GROMACS .gro file of C-alpha atoms in nm:
model
  481
    1UNK     CA    1  -1.734   1.898  -1.845
    2UNK     CA    2  -1.679   1.775  -1.515
    3UNK     CA    3  -1.969   2.035  -1.390
    4UNK     CA    4  -2.221   1.808  -1.487
    5UNK     CA    5  -2.085   1.543  -1.322
    6UNK     CA    6  -2.106   1.716  -1.022
    7UNK     CA    7  -2.518   1.828  -1.105
    8UNK     CA    8  -2.595   1.380  -1.139
    9UNK     CA    9  -2.516   1.375  -0.787
   10UNK     CA   10  -2.680   1.659  -0.683
   11UNK     CA   11  -2.980   1.549  -0.895
   12UNK     CA   12  -2.924   1.212  -0.721
   13UNK     CA   13  -3.014   1.376  -0.378
   14UNK     CA   14  -2.654   1.286  -0.198
   15UNK     CA   15  -2.614   1.524   0.074
   16UNK     CA   16  -2.241   1.614   0.095
   17UNK     CA   17  -2.024   1.899   0.151
   18UNK     CA   18  -1.699   1.766   0.117
   19UNK     CA   19  -1.507   1.958  -0.191
   20UNK     CA   20  -1.228   1.719  -0.328
   21UNK     CA   21  -0.844   1.721  -0.202
   22UNK     CA   22  -0.549   1.912  -0.180
   23UNK     CA   23  -0.324   1.823  -0.378
   24UNK     CA   24   0.053   1.762  -0.354
   25UNK     CA   25   0.271   2.098  -0.324
   26UNK     CA   26   0.389   2.023  -0.677
   27UNK     CA   27   0.177   1.809  -0.822
   28UNK     CA   28  -0.134   1.754  -1.032
   29UNK     CA   29  -0.357   1.495  -0.813
   30UNK     CA   30  -0.358   1.359  -0.426
   31UNK     CA   31  -0.129   1.055  -0.374
   32UNK     CA   32  -0.200   0.806  -0.294
   33UNK     CA   33  -0.546   0.821  -0.512
   34UNK     CA   34  -0.579   0.576  -0.756
   35UNK     CA   35  -0.805   0.280  -0.605
   36UNK     CA   36  -0.666   0.308  -0.272
   37UNK     CA   37  -0.685   0.691  -0.058
   38UNK     CA   38  -0.419   0.697   0.217
   39UNK     CA   39  -0.768   0.680   0.449
   40UNK     CA   40  -0.896   0.367   0.313
   41UNK     CA   41  -0.565   0.220   0.346
   42UNK     CA   42  -0.583   0.318   0.716
   43UNK     CA   43  -0.947   0.167   0.739
   44UNK     CA   44  -0.796  -0.156   0.631
   45UNK     CA   45  -0.506  -0.210   0.880
   46UNK     CA   46  -0.801  -0.058   1.157
   47UNK     CA   47  -1.069  -0.353   1.040
   48UNK     CA   48  -0.824  -0.570   1.040
   49UNK     CA   49  -0.598  -0.507   1.375
   50UNK     CA   50  -0.983  -0.510   1.511
   51UNK     CA   51  -1.059  -0.782   1.398
   52UNK     CA   52  -1.376  -0.673   1.214
   53UNK     CA   53  -1.604  -0.921   0.948
   54UNK     CA   54  -1.550  -0.973   0.693
   55UNK     CA   55  -1.236  -0.768   0.690
   56UNK     CA   56  -1.087  -1.062   0.850
   57UNK     CA   57  -1.200  -1.290   0.560
   58UNK     CA   58  -1.018  -1.082   0.318
   59UNK     CA   59  -0.713  -1.011   0.440
   60UNK     CA   60  -0.727  -1.422   0.490
   61UNK     CA   61  -0.797  -1.452   0.121
   62UNK     CA   62  -0.450  -1.183   0.041
   63UNK     CA   63  -0.243  -1.401   0.336
   64UNK     CA   64  -0.322  -1.673   0.149
   65UNK     CA   65  -0.240  -1.575  -0.152
   66UNK     CA   66   0.144  -1.708  -0.283
   67UNK     CA   67   0.150  -1.392  -0.488
   68UNK     CA   68   0.193  -1.209  -0.109
   69UNK     CA   69   0.469  -1.377   0.020
   70UNK     CA   70   0.746  -1.160   0.108
   71UNK     CA   71   1.011  -1.399  -0.067
   72UNK     CA   72   0.839  -1.322  -0.387
   73UNK     CA   73   1.164  -1.273  -0.741
   74UNK     CA   74   1.071  -1.061  -1.012
   75UNK     CA   75   1.207  -1.194  -1.332
   76UNK     CA   76   1.182  -0.853  -1.534
   77UNK     CA   77   1.231  -0.909  -1.904
   78UNK     CA   78   1.325  -0.640  -2.178
   79UNK     CA   79   1.056  -0.738  -2.425
   80UNK     CA   80   0.696  -0.822  -2.322
   81UNK     CA   81   0.520  -1.058  -2.666
   82UNK     CA   82   0.121  -1.102  -2.601
   83UNK     CA   83   0.001  -1.214  -2.946
   84UNK     CA   84   0.163  -1.411  -3.182
   85UNK     CA   85   0.465  -1.597  -3.137
   86UNK     CA   86   0.696  -1.558  -2.837
   87UNK     CA   87   0.425  -1.474  -2.582
   88UNK     CA   88   0.584  -1.409  -2.230
   89UNK     CA   89   0.368  -1.203  -2.097
   90UNK     CA   90   0.224  -1.430  -1.827
   91UNK     CA   91   0.556  -1.332  -1.657
   92UNK     CA   92   0.493  -1.019  -1.614
   93UNK     CA   93   0.149  -1.029  -1.490
   94UNK     CA   94   0.195  -1.258  -1.238
   95UNK     CA   95   0.546  -1.011  -1.130
   96UNK     CA   96   0.264  -0.737  -1.106
   97UNK     CA   97   0.014  -0.906  -0.889
   98UNK     CA   98   0.280  -0.967  -0.637
   99UNK     CA   99   0.382  -0.609  -0.648
  100UNK     CA  100   0.036  -0.501  -0.534
  101UNK     CA  101  -0.023  -0.789  -0.298
  102UNK     CA  102   0.283  -0.706  -0.139
  103UNK     CA  103   0.180  -0.349  -0.149
  104UNK     CA  104  -0.113  -0.440   0.042
  105UNK     CA  105  -0.031  -0.641   0.236
  106UNK     CA  106   0.262  -0.397   0.378
  107UNK     CA  107   0.045  -0.127   0.409
  108UNK     CA  108  -0.278  -0.369   0.663
  109UNK     CA  109  -0.027  -0.554   0.860
  110UNK     CA  110   0.218  -0.303   0.906
  111UNK     CA  111   0.500  -0.543   0.801
  112UNK     CA  112   0.770  -0.363   0.613
  113UNK     CA  113   0.938  -0.671   0.457
  114UNK     CA  114   0.641  -0.675   0.236
  115UNK     CA  115   0.661  -0.278   0.090
  116UNK     CA  116   1.028  -0.394   0.053
  117UNK     CA  117   0.914  -0.671  -0.228
  118UNK     CA  118   0.696  -0.456  -0.353
  119UNK     CA  119   0.984  -0.210  -0.389
  120UNK     CA  120   1.208  -0.459  -0.534
  121UNK     CA  121   0.916  -0.613  -0.831
  122UNK     CA  122   0.905  -0.273  -0.917
  123UNK     CA  123   1.209  -0.143  -0.963
  124UNK     CA  124   1.366  -0.424  -1.097
  125UNK     CA  125   1.063  -0.401  -1.426
  126UNK     CA  126   1.185  -0.023  -1.477
  127UNK     CA  127   1.525  -0.080  -1.516
  128UNK     CA  128   1.455  -0.386  -1.835
  129UNK     CA  129   1.135  -0.345  -1.950
  130UNK     CA  130   1.190  -0.114  -2.309
  131UNK     CA  131   0.854  -0.269  -2.510
  132UNK     CA  132   0.580  -0.417  -2.542
  133UNK     CA  133   0.476  -0.634  -2.921
  134UNK     CA  134   0.257  -0.888  -3.014
  135UNK     CA  135  -0.028  -0.861  -3.228
  136UNK     CA  136  -0.365  -0.711  -3.172
  137UNK     CA  137  -0.369  -0.873  -2.818
  138UNK     CA  138  -0.028  -0.589  -2.769
  139UNK     CA  139  -0.310  -0.330  -2.608
  140UNK     CA  140  -0.486  -0.538  -2.371
  141UNK     CA  141  -0.139  -0.564  -2.247
  142UNK     CA  142  -0.065  -0.239  -2.261
  143UNK     CA  143  -0.400  -0.178  -2.120
  144UNK     CA  144  -0.467  -0.396  -1.851
  145UNK     CA  145  -0.079  -0.412  -1.748
  146UNK     CA  146  -0.020  -0.043  -1.775
  147UNK     CA  147  -0.307   0.057  -1.496
  148UNK     CA  148  -0.227  -0.269  -1.272
  149UNK     CA  149   0.207  -0.166  -1.241
  150UNK     CA  150   0.050   0.213  -1.142
  151UNK     CA  151  -0.223   0.067  -0.928
  152UNK     CA  152   0.129  -0.157  -0.709
  153UNK     CA  153   0.337   0.152  -0.746
  154UNK     CA  154   0.048   0.385  -0.655
  155UNK     CA  155   0.092   0.221  -0.291
  156UNK     CA  156   0.502   0.240  -0.297
  157UNK     CA  157   0.566   0.520  -0.454
  158UNK     CA  158   0.704   0.728  -0.138
  159UNK     CA  159   0.875   0.420  -0.016
  160UNK     CA  160   1.302   0.580  -0.030
  161UNK     CA  161   1.420   0.310  -0.253
  162UNK     CA  162   1.136   0.338  -0.523
  163UNK     CA  163   1.241   0.474  -0.758
  164UNK     CA  164   0.920   0.695  -0.874
  165UNK     CA  165   1.128   0.870  -1.204
  166UNK     CA  166   1.174   0.622  -1.349
  167UNK     CA  167   0.860   0.392  -1.349
  168UNK     CA  168   0.690   0.734  -1.457
  169UNK     CA  169   0.983   0.695  -1.732
  170UNK     CA  170   0.817   0.380  -1.786
  171UNK     CA  171   0.472   0.410  -1.814
  172UNK     CA  172   0.456   0.689  -2.013
  173UNK     CA  173   0.679   0.530  -2.318
  174UNK     CA  174   0.596   0.185  -2.263
  175UNK     CA  175   0.257   0.179  -2.212
  176UNK     CA  176   0.036   0.498  -2.200
  177UNK     CA  177   0.131   0.589  -2.615
  178UNK     CA  178  -0.047   0.247  -2.694
  179UNK     CA  179  -0.337   0.307  -2.516
  180UNK     CA  180  -0.413   0.631  -2.548
  181UNK     CA  181  -0.247   0.527  -2.950
  182UNK     CA  182  -0.536   0.232  -2.965
  183UNK     CA  183  -0.835   0.526  -2.812
  184UNK     CA  184  -0.758   0.754  -3.153
  185UNK     CA  185  -0.712   0.438  -3.449
  186UNK     CA  186  -0.826   0.151  -3.266
  187UNK     CA  187  -0.504  -0.066  -3.410
  188UNK     CA  188  -0.640   0.102  -3.771
  189UNK     CA  189  -0.942  -0.049  -3.737
  190UNK     CA  190  -1.350   0.062  -3.792
  191UNK     CA  191  -1.418   0.178  -3.420
  192UNK     CA  192  -1.686  -0.061  -3.405
  193UNK     CA  193  -1.459  -0.328  -3.466
  194UNK     CA  194  -1.350  -0.388  -3.142
  195UNK     CA  195  -1.573  -0.514  -2.822
  196UNK     CA  196  -1.625  -0.306  -2.512
  197UNK     CA  197  -1.356  -0.418  -2.254
  198UNK     CA  198  -1.089  -0.342  -2.546
  199UNK     CA  199  -1.187  -0.029  -2.516
  200UNK     CA  200  -1.180  -0.033  -2.131
  201UNK     CA  201  -0.875  -0.141  -2.137
  202UNK     CA  202  -0.700   0.146  -2.231
  203UNK     CA  203  -0.903   0.399  -2.124
  204UNK     CA  204  -0.827   0.246  -1.718
  205UNK     CA  205  -0.416   0.299  -1.870
  206UNK     CA  206  -0.438   0.594  -2.013
  207UNK     CA  207  -0.640   0.773  -1.630
  208UNK     CA  208  -0.429   0.538  -1.408
  209UNK     CA  209  -0.109   0.605  -1.632
  210UNK     CA  210  -0.214   1.010  -1.605
  211UNK     CA  211  -0.268   1.011  -1.264
  212UNK     CA  212   0.037   0.821  -1.127
  213UNK     CA  213   0.260   1.075  -1.410
  214UNK     CA  214   0.074   1.376  -1.285
  215UNK     CA  215  -0.023   1.441  -1.637
  216UNK     CA  216  -0.380   1.690  -1.633
  217UNK     CA  217  -0.368   1.651  -1.973
  218UNK     CA  218  -0.389   1.280  -2.052
  219UNK     CA  219  -0.688   1.257  -1.726
  220UNK     CA  220  -0.845   1.480  -1.862
  221UNK     CA  221  -0.879   1.287  -2.276
  222UNK     CA  222  -0.927   0.918  -2.050
  223UNK     CA  223  -1.282   1.102  -1.905
  224UNK     CA  224  -1.417   1.292  -2.212
  225UNK     CA  225  -1.366   0.928  -2.395
  226UNK     CA  226  -1.587   0.797  -2.111
  227UNK     CA  227  -1.817   1.029  -2.150
  228UNK     CA  228  -1.803   1.043  -2.574
  229UNK     CA  229  -1.560   0.836  -2.709
  230UNK     CA  230  -1.692   0.721  -3.006
  231UNK     CA  231  -1.535   0.349  -2.949
  232UNK     CA  232  -1.774   0.078  -2.742
  233UNK     CA  233  -1.542   0.152  -2.467
  234UNK     CA  234  -1.763   0.449  -2.423
  235UNK     CA  235  -2.069   0.466  -2.136
  236UNK     CA  236  -2.329   0.474  -2.348
  237UNK     CA  237  -2.163   0.274  -2.598
  238UNK     CA  238  -2.116   0.045  -2.348
  239UNK     CA  239  -2.462   0.068  -2.205
  240UNK     CA  240  -2.680   0.116  -2.560
  241UNK     CA  241  -3.047   0.078  -2.351
  242UNK     CA  242  -3.186   0.198  -2.038
  243UNK     CA  243  -3.527  -0.022  -1.946
  244UNK     CA  244  -3.765   0.129  -1.740
  245UNK     CA  245  -3.728  -0.080  -1.473
  246UNK     CA  246  -3.435   0.083  -1.394
  247UNK     CA  247  -3.156  -0.217  -1.598
  248UNK     CA  248  -2.949  -0.101  -1.827
  249UNK     CA  249  -2.842  -0.340  -2.164
  250UNK     CA  250  -2.481  -0.418  -2.059
  251UNK     CA  251  -2.316  -0.425  -2.472
  252UNK     CA  252  -2.090  -0.722  -2.419
  253UNK     CA  253  -2.379  -0.974  -2.237
  254UNK     CA  254  -2.444  -1.027  -2.618
  255UNK     CA  255  -2.109  -1.225  -2.669
  256UNK     CA  256  -2.078  -1.345  -2.352
  257UNK     CA  257  -2.039  -1.349  -1.962
  258UNK     CA  258  -1.661  -1.377  -1.876
  259UNK     CA  259  -1.660  -1.038  -2.077
  260UNK     CA  260  -1.924  -0.874  -1.991
  261UNK     CA  261  -1.744  -0.982  -1.648
  262UNK     CA  262  -1.421  -0.853  -1.749
  263UNK     CA  263  -1.588  -0.505  -1.868
  264UNK     CA  264  -1.766  -0.421  -1.567
  265UNK     CA  265  -1.549  -0.477  -1.331
  266UNK     CA  266  -1.237  -0.226  -1.585
  267UNK     CA  267  -1.579   0.050  -1.588
  268UNK     CA  268  -1.602  -0.031  -1.198
  269UNK     CA  269  -1.184   0.037  -1.185
  270UNK     CA  270  -1.197   0.327  -1.392
  271UNK     CA  271  -1.471   0.538  -1.173
  272UNK     CA  272  -1.370   0.465  -0.802
  273UNK     CA  273  -0.962   0.613  -0.992
  274UNK     CA  274  -1.176   0.941  -1.104
  275UNK     CA  275  -1.362   0.965  -0.799
  276UNK     CA  276  -1.075   0.957  -0.573
  277UNK     CA  277  -0.891   1.271  -0.730
  278UNK     CA  278  -1.279   1.440  -0.749
  279UNK     CA  279  -1.426   1.262  -1.076
  280UNK     CA  280  -1.825   1.153  -1.060
  281UNK     CA  281  -1.851   0.923  -1.259
  282UNK     CA  282  -2.023   0.669  -1.089
  283UNK     CA  283  -2.314   0.909  -1.107
  284UNK     CA  284  -2.283   1.001  -1.496
  285UNK     CA  285  -2.538   0.985  -1.679
  286UNK     CA  286  -2.809   0.961  -1.395
  287UNK     CA  287  -2.624   0.721  -1.280
  288UNK     CA  288  -2.586   0.489  -1.599
  289UNK     CA  289  -2.253   0.223  -1.486
  290UNK     CA  290  -2.520   0.126  -1.204
  291UNK     CA  291  -2.797   0.042  -1.419
  292UNK     CA  292  -2.532  -0.168  -1.628
  293UNK     CA  293  -2.381  -0.310  -1.379
  294UNK     CA  294  -2.708  -0.459  -1.221
  295UNK     CA  295  -2.799  -0.566  -1.516
  296UNK     CA  296  -2.473  -0.748  -1.531
  297UNK     CA  297  -2.559  -0.880  -1.255
  298UNK     CA  298  -2.878  -0.994  -1.250
  299UNK     CA  299  -2.826  -1.210  -1.594
  300UNK     CA  300  -2.504  -1.328  -1.422
  301UNK     CA  301  -2.709  -1.492  -1.143
  302UNK     CA  302  -2.938  -1.621  -1.387
  303UNK     CA  303  -3.164  -1.397  -1.341
  304UNK     CA  304  -3.407  -1.299  -1.721
  305UNK     CA  305  -3.283  -0.936  -1.868
  306UNK     CA  306  -3.390  -0.820  -2.223
  307UNK     CA  307  -3.142  -0.789  -2.531
  308UNK     CA  308  -3.181  -0.580  -2.790
  309UNK     CA  309  -3.056  -0.725  -3.080
  310UNK     CA  310  -2.773  -0.486  -3.225
  311UNK     CA  311  -2.536  -0.447  -3.501
  312UNK     CA  312  -2.181  -0.417  -3.535
  313UNK     CA  313  -1.935  -0.261  -3.819
  314UNK     CA  314  -1.622  -0.465  -3.864
  315UNK     CA  315  -1.260  -0.478  -4.061
  316UNK     CA  316  -0.995  -0.153  -4.149
  317UNK     CA  317  -0.966   0.093  -4.233
  318UNK     CA  318  -0.984   0.126  -4.578
  319UNK     CA  319  -0.913  -0.265  -4.601
  320UNK     CA  320  -1.171  -0.539  -4.555
  321UNK     CA  321  -1.528  -0.492  -4.401
  322UNK     CA  322  -1.827  -0.713  -4.252
  323UNK     CA  323  -2.068  -0.659  -4.003
  324UNK     CA  324  -2.190  -0.869  -3.704
  325UNK     CA  325  -2.492  -0.930  -3.507
  326UNK     CA  326  -2.567  -1.004  -3.153
  327UNK     CA  327  -2.890  -1.103  -3.162
  328UNK     CA  328  -2.943  -1.174  -2.789
  329UNK     CA  329  -2.839  -1.194  -2.483
  330UNK     CA  330  -2.559  -1.444  -2.419
  331UNK     CA  331  -2.549  -1.825  -2.132
  332UNK     CA  332  -2.489  -1.742  -1.814
  333UNK     CA  333  -2.262  -1.944  -1.546
  334UNK     CA  334  -2.440  -1.857  -1.230
  335UNK     CA  335  -2.055  -2.053  -1.077
  336UNK     CA  336  -1.856  -1.796  -1.302
  337UNK     CA  337  -1.737  -1.484  -1.087
  338UNK     CA  338  -1.474  -1.205  -1.121
  339UNK     CA  339  -1.327  -1.020  -0.777
  340UNK     CA  340  -1.549  -0.726  -0.917
  341UNK     CA  341  -1.871  -0.642  -0.679
  342UNK     CA  342  -1.782  -0.564  -0.362
  343UNK     CA  343  -1.596  -0.238  -0.505
  344UNK     CA  344  -1.960  -0.117  -0.712
  345UNK     CA  345  -2.164  -0.284  -0.458
  346UNK     CA  346  -2.036  -0.077  -0.201
  347UNK     CA  347  -2.099   0.249  -0.401
  348UNK     CA  348  -2.398   0.277  -0.411
  349UNK     CA  349  -2.508   0.108  -0.143
  350UNK     CA  350  -2.288   0.280   0.124
  351UNK     CA  351  -2.152   0.582  -0.002
  352UNK     CA  352  -2.475   0.675  -0.155
  353UNK     CA  353  -2.721   0.515   0.010
  354UNK     CA  354  -2.810   0.385  -0.381
  355UNK     CA  355  -3.062   0.084  -0.339
  356UNK     CA  356  -2.878  -0.215  -0.578
  357UNK     CA  357  -3.017  -0.492  -0.448
  358UNK     CA  358  -2.868  -0.703  -0.770
  359UNK     CA  359  -2.550  -0.596  -0.639
  360UNK     CA  360  -2.593  -0.651  -0.331
  361UNK     CA  361  -2.680  -1.049  -0.388
  362UNK     CA  362  -2.354  -1.075  -0.590
  363UNK     CA  363  -2.132  -0.942  -0.386
  364UNK     CA  364  -2.219  -1.117  -0.098
  365UNK     CA  365  -2.251  -1.439  -0.287
  366UNK     CA  366  -1.832  -1.382  -0.426
  367UNK     CA  367  -1.716  -1.264  -0.118
  368UNK     CA  368  -1.456  -1.352   0.038
  369UNK     CA  369  -1.340  -1.200  -0.264
  370UNK     CA  370  -0.971  -1.299  -0.381
  371UNK     CA  371  -0.711  -1.165  -0.672
  372UNK     CA  372  -0.458  -1.260  -0.970
  373UNK     CA  373  -0.386  -1.629  -0.875
  374UNK     CA  374  -0.714  -1.762  -0.687
  375UNK     CA  375  -0.939  -1.741  -1.017
  376UNK     CA  376  -0.733  -2.035  -1.213
  377UNK     CA  377  -0.408  -1.955  -1.369
  378UNK     CA  378  -0.470  -1.797  -1.696
  379UNK     CA  379  -0.517  -1.490  -1.792
  380UNK     CA  380  -0.786  -1.419  -1.717
  381UNK     CA  381  -0.696  -1.474  -1.394
  382UNK     CA  382  -0.595  -1.191  -1.354
  383UNK     CA  383  -0.734  -0.917  -1.537
  384UNK     CA  384  -0.877  -0.736  -1.208
  385UNK     CA  385  -0.644  -0.709  -0.854
  386UNK     CA  386  -0.899  -0.831  -0.687
  387UNK     CA  387  -0.977  -0.849  -0.291
  388UNK     CA  388  -1.249  -0.594  -0.335
  389UNK     CA  389  -1.357  -0.717   0.056
  390UNK     CA  390  -1.119  -0.582   0.196
  391UNK     CA  391  -1.055  -0.320   0.075
  392UNK     CA  392  -1.359  -0.187  -0.045
  393UNK     CA  393  -1.571  -0.259   0.232
  394UNK     CA  394  -1.752   0.013   0.426
  395UNK     CA  395  -1.952   0.101   0.656
  396UNK     CA  396  -2.350   0.201   0.588
  397UNK     CA  397  -2.430   0.547   0.535
  398UNK     CA  398  -2.475   0.750   0.844
  399UNK     CA  399  -2.848   0.911   0.887
  400UNK     CA  400  -2.789   1.341   0.842
  401UNK     CA  401  -3.051   1.597   0.905
  402UNK     CA  402  -3.256   1.688   0.583
  403UNK     CA  403  -3.128   1.985   0.349
  404UNK     CA  404  -3.359   2.283   0.351
  405UNK     CA  405  -3.585   2.224   0.140
  406UNK     CA  406  -3.608   1.778   0.193
  407UNK     CA  407  -3.868   1.659   0.417
  408UNK     CA  408  -3.794   1.417   0.673
  409UNK     CA  409  -4.074   1.172   0.485
  410UNK     CA  410  -3.827   1.203   0.242
  411UNK     CA  411  -3.525   1.153   0.380
  412UNK     CA  412  -3.710   0.817   0.588
  413UNK     CA  413  -3.838   0.656   0.331
  414UNK     CA  414  -3.504   0.710   0.029
  415UNK     CA  415  -3.328   0.512   0.332
  416UNK     CA  416  -3.244   0.146   0.262
  417UNK     CA  417  -3.504  -0.056   0.453
  418UNK     CA  418  -3.325  -0.306   0.722
  419UNK     CA  419  -3.293  -0.653   0.516
  420UNK     CA  420  -3.336  -0.765   0.173
  421UNK     CA  421  -3.611  -1.023   0.070
  422UNK     CA  422  -3.377  -1.354   0.016
  423UNK     CA  423  -3.498  -1.320  -0.349
  424UNK     CA  424  -3.395  -0.958  -0.431
  425UNK     CA  425  -3.665  -0.769  -0.467
  426UNK     CA  426  -3.642  -0.453  -0.283
  427UNK     CA  427  -3.958  -0.228  -0.205
  428UNK     CA  428  -3.702   0.081  -0.392
  429UNK     CA  429  -3.749   0.108  -0.698
  430UNK     CA  430  -3.360   0.055  -0.801
  431UNK     CA  431  -3.081   0.352  -0.796
  432UNK     CA  432  -3.279   0.496  -0.575
  433UNK     CA  433  -3.021   0.723  -0.395
  434UNK     CA  434  -3.026   0.795   0.027
  435UNK     CA  435  -3.026   1.117   0.170
  436UNK     CA  436  -2.753   0.993   0.363
  437UNK     CA  437  -2.420   0.977   0.317
  438UNK     CA  438  -2.091   0.833   0.419
  439UNK     CA  439  -1.874   1.107   0.617
  440UNK     CA  440  -1.561   0.988   0.716
  441UNK     CA  441  -1.392   1.263   0.608
  442UNK     CA  442  -1.210   1.183   0.283
  443UNK     CA  443  -1.318   1.235  -0.095
  444UNK     CA  444  -1.336   0.826  -0.081
  445UNK     CA  445  -1.594   0.822   0.136
  446UNK     CA  446  -1.817   1.073   0.016
  447UNK     CA  447  -1.702   1.202  -0.312
  448UNK     CA  448  -1.765   1.548  -0.460
  449UNK     CA  449  -2.100   1.733  -0.563
  450UNK     CA  450  -1.875   2.075  -0.680
  451UNK     CA  451  -1.618   1.977  -0.894
  452UNK     CA  452  -1.570   2.347  -1.049
  453UNK     CA  453  -1.331   2.409  -0.836
  454UNK     CA  454  -1.061   2.147  -0.929
  455UNK     CA  455  -1.134   2.136  -1.265
  456UNK     CA  456  -1.047   2.516  -1.222
  457UNK     CA  457  -0.742   2.441  -1.018
  458UNK     CA  458  -0.590   2.162  -1.266
  459UNK     CA  459  -0.646   2.344  -1.553
  460UNK     CA  460  -0.717   2.079  -1.805
  461UNK     CA  461  -0.906   2.075  -2.107
  462UNK     CA  462  -1.074   1.807  -2.262
  463UNK     CA  463  -0.903   1.742  -2.547
  464UNK     CA  464  -1.123   1.532  -2.792
  465UNK     CA  465  -0.963   1.316  -3.076
  466UNK     CA  466  -0.648   1.543  -3.073
  467UNK     CA  467  -0.314   1.387  -3.063
  468UNK     CA  468  -0.248   1.182  -2.763
  469UNK     CA  469   0.145   1.102  -2.783
  470UNK     CA  470   0.275   1.454  -2.681
  471UNK     CA  471   0.416   1.318  -2.303
  472UNK     CA  472   0.557   1.576  -2.084
  473UNK     CA  473   0.915   1.497  -2.002
  474UNK     CA  474   0.963   1.695  -1.709
  475UNK     CA  475   0.826   1.464  -1.442
  476UNK     CA  476   0.762   1.520  -1.102
  477UNK     CA  477   1.019   1.523  -0.879
  478UNK     CA  478   1.003   1.304  -0.541
  479UNK     CA  479   1.215   1.488  -0.210
  480UNK     CA  480   1.517   1.473  -0.076
  481UNK     CA  481   1.451   1.162   0.212
   0.00000   0.00000   0.00000
């Protein structure tokens, strides 16, 4: 299964000889290795210290955010409720974003007080939280806040005061089971009852918590669902139609713009976390995600895009039933944005040297990206961790010598033009790969074209439709400090 993803990267013409990163002794995965690798964090720190643009603007957005201050105090709860009466999930997502922002700021600035604050927030929650409750929205809470919690904690997992074992246990018993359950049973509804973003929140949680807890089988389930899941969050269901111009219809564009942006951001997050462990889902199925992201970017900027009417079944298993048809793309407001574009645009145009003019435009328009607290007080403004301008901006790929069998002419013709016209047109077909690939020494910069060795080493087997509630109780112990 994973070999096919590597083959896609080869077919795209990307020159890369990098092998997946070595895992930590006794562990399954490289750490830190969710949204940010050690090399990523070093790059951010070096660029900000050097006063390089646009990193400095991105860092300024971070330091100005109220959540990124070292005086933040956590307010942990035993039970968090989203949906129905007694909702208190606002407290959770604010504390998660404070932990993430302080951890990121601490790594970039070198100020230990921010790392200490992040640790204090995360430890407080793992000591208190035992239950996620509410109506169906509890699955959204598990998915969104599970993947975000894991990413915040990943940044301080080696801090001497961080209780890694207890945090792993919280993720494995409070968050991951709900997300696993949703992907199997969809809250006892028919599989298409819930729109794309519901699946994607659960997928991100299963993957992120699996990586954080070194649970190889759990990671395999998430990857398998991305490729072949029956729900609307799997890649071919989220992007059901690809047009000749290289744009792929995003299913939820027939619903509304906000949820389409959420879905693209979540799928980008999923692909980025997988990439940092040697799994190329960005390039899966001829870079199908690129085509969907380009479609949403063009539409969100006011461009005209096609939409194929689709009808989905709704209802409960052995209960009520109905059908709903989305017949046309929804209205889009060019002023609406989320902090999702820098990560996706930089992957395809900088790491892979591919053309993606709509992504390039919308990423520039959205820069510098902020994070939770910068996009309004409601929960939607906290669905992404953000700060992509700081975190994901990369230098352009360096030119490489053509590989055997590849002509210099072909290499030159695939490289990016010096500039893209203001109207966003690009003389190259959208999605064409360049022969140039970045190579700054780690998988996050270059990706892997051969995942067979990683698969064998990890010993994972994709478990499709199996029982997803078994949990490994023997957690990886930290080395004594």
